PDB file of C-alpha atoms in Angstrom:
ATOM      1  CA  UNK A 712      -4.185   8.625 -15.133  1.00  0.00           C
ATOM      2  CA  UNK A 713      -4.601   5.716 -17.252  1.00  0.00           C
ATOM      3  CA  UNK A 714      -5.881   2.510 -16.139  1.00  0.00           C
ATOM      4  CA  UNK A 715      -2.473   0.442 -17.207  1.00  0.00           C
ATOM      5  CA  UNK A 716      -0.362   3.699 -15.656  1.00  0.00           C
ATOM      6  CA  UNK A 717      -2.455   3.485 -12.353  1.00  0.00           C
ATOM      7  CA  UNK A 718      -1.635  -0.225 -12.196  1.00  0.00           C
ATOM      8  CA  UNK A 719       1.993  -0.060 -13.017  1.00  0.00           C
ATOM      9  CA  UNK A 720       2.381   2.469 -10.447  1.00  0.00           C
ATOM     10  CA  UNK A 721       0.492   1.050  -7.487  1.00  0.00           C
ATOM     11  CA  UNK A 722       2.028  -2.475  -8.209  1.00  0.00           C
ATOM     12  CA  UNK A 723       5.668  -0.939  -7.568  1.00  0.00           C
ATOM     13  CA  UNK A 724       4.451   1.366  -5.238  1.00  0.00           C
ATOM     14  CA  UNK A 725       3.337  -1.905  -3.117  1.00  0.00           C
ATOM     15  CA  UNK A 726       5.905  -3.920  -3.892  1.00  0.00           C
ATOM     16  CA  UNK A 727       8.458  -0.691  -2.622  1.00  0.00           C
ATOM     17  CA  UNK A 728       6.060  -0.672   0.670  1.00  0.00           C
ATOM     18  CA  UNK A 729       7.267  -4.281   1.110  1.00  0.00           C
ATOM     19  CA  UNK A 730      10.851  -3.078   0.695  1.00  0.00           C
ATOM     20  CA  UNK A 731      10.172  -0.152   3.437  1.00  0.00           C
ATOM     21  CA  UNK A 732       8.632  -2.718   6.081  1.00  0.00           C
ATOM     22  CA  UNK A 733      12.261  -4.914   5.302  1.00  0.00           C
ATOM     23  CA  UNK A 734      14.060  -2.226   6.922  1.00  0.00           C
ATOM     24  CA  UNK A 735      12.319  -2.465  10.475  1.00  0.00           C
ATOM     25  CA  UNK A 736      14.693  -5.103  11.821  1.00  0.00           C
ATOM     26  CA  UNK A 737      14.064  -8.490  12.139  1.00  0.00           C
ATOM     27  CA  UNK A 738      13.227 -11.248  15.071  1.00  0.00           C
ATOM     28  CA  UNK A 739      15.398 -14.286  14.393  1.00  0.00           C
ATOM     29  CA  UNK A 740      13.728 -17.533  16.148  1.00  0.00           C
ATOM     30  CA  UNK A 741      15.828 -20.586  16.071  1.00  0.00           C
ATOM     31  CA  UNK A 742      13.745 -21.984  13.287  1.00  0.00           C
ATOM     32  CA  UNK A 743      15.436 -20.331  10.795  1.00  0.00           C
ATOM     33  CA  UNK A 744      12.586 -17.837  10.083  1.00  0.00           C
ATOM     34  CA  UNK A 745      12.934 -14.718  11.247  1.00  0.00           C
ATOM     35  CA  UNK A 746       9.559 -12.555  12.438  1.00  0.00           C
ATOM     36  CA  UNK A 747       9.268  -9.604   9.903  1.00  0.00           C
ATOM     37  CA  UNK A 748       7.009  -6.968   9.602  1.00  0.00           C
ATOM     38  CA  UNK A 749       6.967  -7.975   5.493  1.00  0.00           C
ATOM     39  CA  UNK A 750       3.470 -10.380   5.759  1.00  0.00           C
ATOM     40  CA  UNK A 751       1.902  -7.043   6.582  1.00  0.00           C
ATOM     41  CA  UNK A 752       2.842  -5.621   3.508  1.00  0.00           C
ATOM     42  CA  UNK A 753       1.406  -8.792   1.858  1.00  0.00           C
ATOM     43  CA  UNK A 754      -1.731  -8.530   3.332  1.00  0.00           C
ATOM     44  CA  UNK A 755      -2.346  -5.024   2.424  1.00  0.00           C
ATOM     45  CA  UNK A 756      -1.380  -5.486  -1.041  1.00  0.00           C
ATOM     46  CA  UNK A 757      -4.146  -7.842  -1.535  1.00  0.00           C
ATOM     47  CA  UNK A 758      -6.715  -5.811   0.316  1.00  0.00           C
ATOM     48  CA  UNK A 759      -6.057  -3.144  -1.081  1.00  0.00           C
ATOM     49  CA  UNK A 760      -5.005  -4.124  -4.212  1.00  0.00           C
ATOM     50  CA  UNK A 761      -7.185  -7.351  -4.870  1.00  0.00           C
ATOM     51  CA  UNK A 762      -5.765 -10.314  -6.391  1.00  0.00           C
ATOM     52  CA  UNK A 763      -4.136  -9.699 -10.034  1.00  0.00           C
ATOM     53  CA  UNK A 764      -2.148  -6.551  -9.076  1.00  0.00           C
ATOM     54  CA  UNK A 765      -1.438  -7.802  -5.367  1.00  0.00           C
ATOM     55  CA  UNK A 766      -0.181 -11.113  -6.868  1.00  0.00           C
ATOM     56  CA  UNK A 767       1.941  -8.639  -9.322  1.00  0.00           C
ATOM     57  CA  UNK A 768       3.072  -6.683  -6.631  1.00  0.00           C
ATOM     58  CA  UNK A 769       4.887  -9.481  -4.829  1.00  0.00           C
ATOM     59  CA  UNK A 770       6.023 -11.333  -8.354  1.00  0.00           C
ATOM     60  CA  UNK A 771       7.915  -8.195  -9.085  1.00  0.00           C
ATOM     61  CA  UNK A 772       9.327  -7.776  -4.889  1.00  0.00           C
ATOM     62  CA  UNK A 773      10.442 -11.624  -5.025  1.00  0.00           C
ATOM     63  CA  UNK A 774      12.135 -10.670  -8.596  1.00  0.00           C
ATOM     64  CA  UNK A 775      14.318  -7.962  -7.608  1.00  0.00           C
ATOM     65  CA  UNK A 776      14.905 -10.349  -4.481  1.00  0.00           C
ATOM     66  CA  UNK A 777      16.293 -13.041  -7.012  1.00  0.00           C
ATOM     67  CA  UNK A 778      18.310 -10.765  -8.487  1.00  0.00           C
ATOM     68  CA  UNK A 779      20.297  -9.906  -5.281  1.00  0.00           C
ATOM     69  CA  UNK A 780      18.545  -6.744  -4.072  1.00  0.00           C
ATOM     70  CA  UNK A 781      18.934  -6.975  -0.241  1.00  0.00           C
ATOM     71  CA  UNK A 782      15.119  -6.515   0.420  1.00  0.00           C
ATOM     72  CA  UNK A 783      14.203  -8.767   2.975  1.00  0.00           C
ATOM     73  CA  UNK A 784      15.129  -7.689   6.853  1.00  0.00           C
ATOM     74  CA  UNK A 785      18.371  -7.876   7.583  1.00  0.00           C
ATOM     75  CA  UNK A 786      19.609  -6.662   4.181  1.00  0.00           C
ATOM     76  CA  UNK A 787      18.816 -10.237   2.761  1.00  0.00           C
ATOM     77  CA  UNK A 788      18.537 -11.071  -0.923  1.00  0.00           C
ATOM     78  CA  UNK A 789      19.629 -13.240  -3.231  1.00  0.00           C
ATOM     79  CA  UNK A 790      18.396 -16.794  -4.712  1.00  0.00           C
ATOM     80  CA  UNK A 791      19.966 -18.404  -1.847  1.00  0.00           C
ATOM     81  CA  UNK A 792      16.962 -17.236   0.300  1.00  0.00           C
ATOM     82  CA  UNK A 793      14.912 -19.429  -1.716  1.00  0.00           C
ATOM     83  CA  UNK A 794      16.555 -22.454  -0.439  1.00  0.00           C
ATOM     84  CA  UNK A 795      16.801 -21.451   2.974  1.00  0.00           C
ATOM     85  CA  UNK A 796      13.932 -22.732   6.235  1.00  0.00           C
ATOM     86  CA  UNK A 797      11.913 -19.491   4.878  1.00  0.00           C
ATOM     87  CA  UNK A 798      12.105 -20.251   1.225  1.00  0.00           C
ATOM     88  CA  UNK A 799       7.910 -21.361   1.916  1.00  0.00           C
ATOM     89  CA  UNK A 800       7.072 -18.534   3.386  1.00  0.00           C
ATOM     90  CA  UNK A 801       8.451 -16.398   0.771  1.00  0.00           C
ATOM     91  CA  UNK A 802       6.849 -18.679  -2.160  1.00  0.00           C
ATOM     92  CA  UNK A 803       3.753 -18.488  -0.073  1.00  0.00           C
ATOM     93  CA  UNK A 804       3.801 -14.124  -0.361  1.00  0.00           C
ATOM     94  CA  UNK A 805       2.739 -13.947  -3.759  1.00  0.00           C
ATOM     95  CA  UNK A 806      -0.646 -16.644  -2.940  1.00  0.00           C
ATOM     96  CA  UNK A 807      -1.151 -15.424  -0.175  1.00  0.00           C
ATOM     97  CA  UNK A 808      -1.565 -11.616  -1.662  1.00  0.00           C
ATOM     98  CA  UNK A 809      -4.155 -13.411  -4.474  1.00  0.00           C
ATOM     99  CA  UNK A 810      -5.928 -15.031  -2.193  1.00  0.00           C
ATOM    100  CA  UNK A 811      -6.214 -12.119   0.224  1.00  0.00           C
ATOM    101  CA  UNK A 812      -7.182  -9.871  -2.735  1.00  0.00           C
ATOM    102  CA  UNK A 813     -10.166 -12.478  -4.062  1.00  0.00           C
ATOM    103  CA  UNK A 814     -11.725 -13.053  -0.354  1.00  0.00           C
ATOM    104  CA  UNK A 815     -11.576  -9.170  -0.332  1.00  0.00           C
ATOM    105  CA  UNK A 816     -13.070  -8.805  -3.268  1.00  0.00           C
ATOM    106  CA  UNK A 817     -16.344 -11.200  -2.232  1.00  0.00           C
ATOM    107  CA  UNK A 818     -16.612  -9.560   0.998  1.00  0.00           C
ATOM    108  CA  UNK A 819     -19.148  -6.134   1.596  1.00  0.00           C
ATOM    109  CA  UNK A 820     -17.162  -3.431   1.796  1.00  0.00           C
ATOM    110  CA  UNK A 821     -20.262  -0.960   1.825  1.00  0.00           C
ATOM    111  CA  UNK A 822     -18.975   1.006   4.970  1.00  0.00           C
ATOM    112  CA  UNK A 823     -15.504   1.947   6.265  1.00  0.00           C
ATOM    113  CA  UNK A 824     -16.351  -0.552   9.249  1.00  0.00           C
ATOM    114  CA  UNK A 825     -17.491  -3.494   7.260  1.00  0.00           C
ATOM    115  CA  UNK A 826     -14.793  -2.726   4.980  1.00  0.00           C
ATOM    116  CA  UNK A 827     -12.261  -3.270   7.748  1.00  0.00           C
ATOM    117  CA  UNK A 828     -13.776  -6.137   9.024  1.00  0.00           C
ATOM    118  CA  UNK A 829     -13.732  -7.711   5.378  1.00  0.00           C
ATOM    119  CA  UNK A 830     -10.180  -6.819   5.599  1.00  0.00           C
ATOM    120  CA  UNK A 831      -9.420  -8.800   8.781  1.00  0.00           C
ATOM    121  CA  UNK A 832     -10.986 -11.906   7.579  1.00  0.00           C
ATOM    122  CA  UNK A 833      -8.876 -11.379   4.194  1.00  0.00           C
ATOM    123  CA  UNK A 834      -5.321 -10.551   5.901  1.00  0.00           C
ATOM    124  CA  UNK A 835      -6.409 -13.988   8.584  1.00  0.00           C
ATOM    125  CA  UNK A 836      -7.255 -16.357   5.593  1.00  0.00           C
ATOM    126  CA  UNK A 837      -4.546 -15.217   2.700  1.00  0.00           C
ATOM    127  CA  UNK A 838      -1.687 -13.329   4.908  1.00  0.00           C
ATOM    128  CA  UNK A 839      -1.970 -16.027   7.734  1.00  0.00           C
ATOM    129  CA  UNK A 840      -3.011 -19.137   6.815  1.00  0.00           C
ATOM    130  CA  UNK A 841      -1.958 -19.350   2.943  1.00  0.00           C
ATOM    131  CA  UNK A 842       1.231 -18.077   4.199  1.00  0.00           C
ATOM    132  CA  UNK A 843       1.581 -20.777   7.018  1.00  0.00           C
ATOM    133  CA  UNK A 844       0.843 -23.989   4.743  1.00  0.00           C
ATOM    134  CA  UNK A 845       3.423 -22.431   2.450  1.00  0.00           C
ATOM    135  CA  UNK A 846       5.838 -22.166   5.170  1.00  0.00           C
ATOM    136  CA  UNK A 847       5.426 -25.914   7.190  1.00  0.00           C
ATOM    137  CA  UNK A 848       5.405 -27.264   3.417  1.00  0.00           C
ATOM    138  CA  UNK A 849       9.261 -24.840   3.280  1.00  0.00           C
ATOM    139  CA  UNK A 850       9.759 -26.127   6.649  1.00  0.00           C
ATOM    140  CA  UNK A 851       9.754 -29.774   5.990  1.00  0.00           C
ATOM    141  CA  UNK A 852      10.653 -29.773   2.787  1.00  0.00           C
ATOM    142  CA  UNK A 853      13.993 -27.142   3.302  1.00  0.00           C
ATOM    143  CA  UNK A 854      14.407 -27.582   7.158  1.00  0.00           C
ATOM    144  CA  UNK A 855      13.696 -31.495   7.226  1.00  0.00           C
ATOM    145  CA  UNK A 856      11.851 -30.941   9.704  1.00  0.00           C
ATOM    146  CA  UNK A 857       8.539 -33.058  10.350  1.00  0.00           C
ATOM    147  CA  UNK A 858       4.978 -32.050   9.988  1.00  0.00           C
ATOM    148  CA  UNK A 859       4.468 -31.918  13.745  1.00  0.00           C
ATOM    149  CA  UNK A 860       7.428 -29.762  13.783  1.00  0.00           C
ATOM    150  CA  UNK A 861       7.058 -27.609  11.341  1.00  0.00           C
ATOM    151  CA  UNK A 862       3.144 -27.028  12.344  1.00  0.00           C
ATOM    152  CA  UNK A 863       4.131 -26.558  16.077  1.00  0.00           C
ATOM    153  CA  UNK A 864       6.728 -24.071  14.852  1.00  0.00           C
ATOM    154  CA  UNK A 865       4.938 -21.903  12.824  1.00  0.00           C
ATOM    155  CA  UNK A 866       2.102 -21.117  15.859  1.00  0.00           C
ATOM    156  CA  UNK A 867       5.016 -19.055  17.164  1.00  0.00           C
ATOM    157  CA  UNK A 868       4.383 -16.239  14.085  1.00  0.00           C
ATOM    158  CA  UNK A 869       0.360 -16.773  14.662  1.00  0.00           C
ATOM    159  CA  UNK A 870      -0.102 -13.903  17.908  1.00  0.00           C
ATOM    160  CA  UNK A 871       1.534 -11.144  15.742  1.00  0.00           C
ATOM    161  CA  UNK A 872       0.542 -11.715  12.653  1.00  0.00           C
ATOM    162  CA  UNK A 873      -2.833 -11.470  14.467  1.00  0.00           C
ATOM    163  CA  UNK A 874      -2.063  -7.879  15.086  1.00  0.00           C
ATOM    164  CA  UNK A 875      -0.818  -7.528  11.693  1.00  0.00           C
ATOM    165  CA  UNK A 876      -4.034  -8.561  10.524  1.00  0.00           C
ATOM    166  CA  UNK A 877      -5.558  -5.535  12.609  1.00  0.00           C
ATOM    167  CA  UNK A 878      -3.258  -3.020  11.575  1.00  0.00           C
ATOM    168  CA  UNK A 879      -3.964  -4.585   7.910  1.00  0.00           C
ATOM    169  CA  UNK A 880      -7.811  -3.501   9.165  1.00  0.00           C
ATOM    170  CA  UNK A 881      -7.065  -0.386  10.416  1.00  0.00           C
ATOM    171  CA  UNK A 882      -5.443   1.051   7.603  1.00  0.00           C
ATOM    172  CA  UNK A 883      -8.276  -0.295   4.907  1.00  0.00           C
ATOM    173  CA  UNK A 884     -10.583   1.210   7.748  1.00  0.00           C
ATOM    174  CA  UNK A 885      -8.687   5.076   7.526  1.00  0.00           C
ATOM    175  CA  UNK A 886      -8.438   4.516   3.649  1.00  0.00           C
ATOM    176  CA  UNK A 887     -12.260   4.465   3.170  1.00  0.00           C
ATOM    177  CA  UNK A 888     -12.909   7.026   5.334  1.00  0.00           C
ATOM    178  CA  UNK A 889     -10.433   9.321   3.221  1.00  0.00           C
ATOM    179  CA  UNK A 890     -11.115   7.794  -0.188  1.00  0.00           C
ATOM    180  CA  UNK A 891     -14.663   6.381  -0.171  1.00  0.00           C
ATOM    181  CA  UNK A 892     -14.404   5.272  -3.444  1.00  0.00           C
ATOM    182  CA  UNK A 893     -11.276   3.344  -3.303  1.00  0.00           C
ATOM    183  CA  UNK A 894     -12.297  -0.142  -4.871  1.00  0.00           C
ATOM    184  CA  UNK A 895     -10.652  -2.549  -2.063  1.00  0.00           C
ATOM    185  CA  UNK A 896     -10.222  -6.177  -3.841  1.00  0.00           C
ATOM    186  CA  UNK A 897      -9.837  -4.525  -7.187  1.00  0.00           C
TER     187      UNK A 897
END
């Protein structure tokens, strides 16, 4: 397959993935953000993916979002979500992938193990942390609420997107096992 093909096709493959996980159903925390199982697609896209096509990948998901596709859990969609207490979460997606994807790309990756490991640290830093100063930034800037607030509110998402980060790990671990040459961070 062609380079361009190959990339067209795994950037809407991974932005349909991200689709798939919106059907598990949401957690809704008094917050306003619900927990999803979306971030995980986010962090696999850019470990998998590395930066340019995981950054594509989530471009083209929060596109078809925009234009009223009810992608997010709970059948959500719209450009109203972009105003609402997880609007900096879901502006935070598309960094966090990039980032993900470039601290995957720097990290060894010359063994299934280390590659998982690399994975790990790449879901923590760009699906976690990114993600989370995008959303208190969302938070107090959408929810009005203040930094304390918003910081002390977004530790509640920290413990599973800690095992998203593993299962992020896992499945970068199975995937260079099974495809050794897979080029993880592009």
């Amino acid at each position: 397959m062609h380079t361009s093909s190959l990339s067209i096709a795994l950037v809407s493959l991974f932005a349909a993935l991200i689709a798939v996980f919106g059907l598990i159903p949401k957690i809704d925390l008094p917050l306003g953000v619900p927990i999803t199982l979306q971030t995980l697609g986010v962090m696999l896209a850019g470990c998998m993916l590395g930066p340019k096509r995981a950054l594509q990948a989530l471009l083209l998901f929060l596109a078809a979002v925009a234009l009223g596709l009810p992608l997010l859990s709970g059948g959500r969609g719209g450009l109203g979500v972009f105003f609402s207490p997880a609007s900096g979460y879901l502006v935070g997606w598309p960094v966090g992938a990039f980032v993900a994807g470039w601290v995957m790309a720097v990290l060894p990756k010359h063994s299934p193990r280390s590659s998982a490991i690399s994975a790990f640290i790449a879901s923590a830093v760009g699906g976690l942390l990114v993600v989370h100063v995008f959303g208190v930034v969302g938070l107090v800037n959408i929810a009005n609420l203040s930094w304390e607030q918003a910081i002390m509110g977004t530790l509640v998402f920290v413990p599973g997107d800690l095992i998203k980060c593993a299962l992020c790990a896992t499945v970068v671990h199975t995937v260079a096992r099974g495809l050794p040459d897979w080029r993880f961070g592009g």
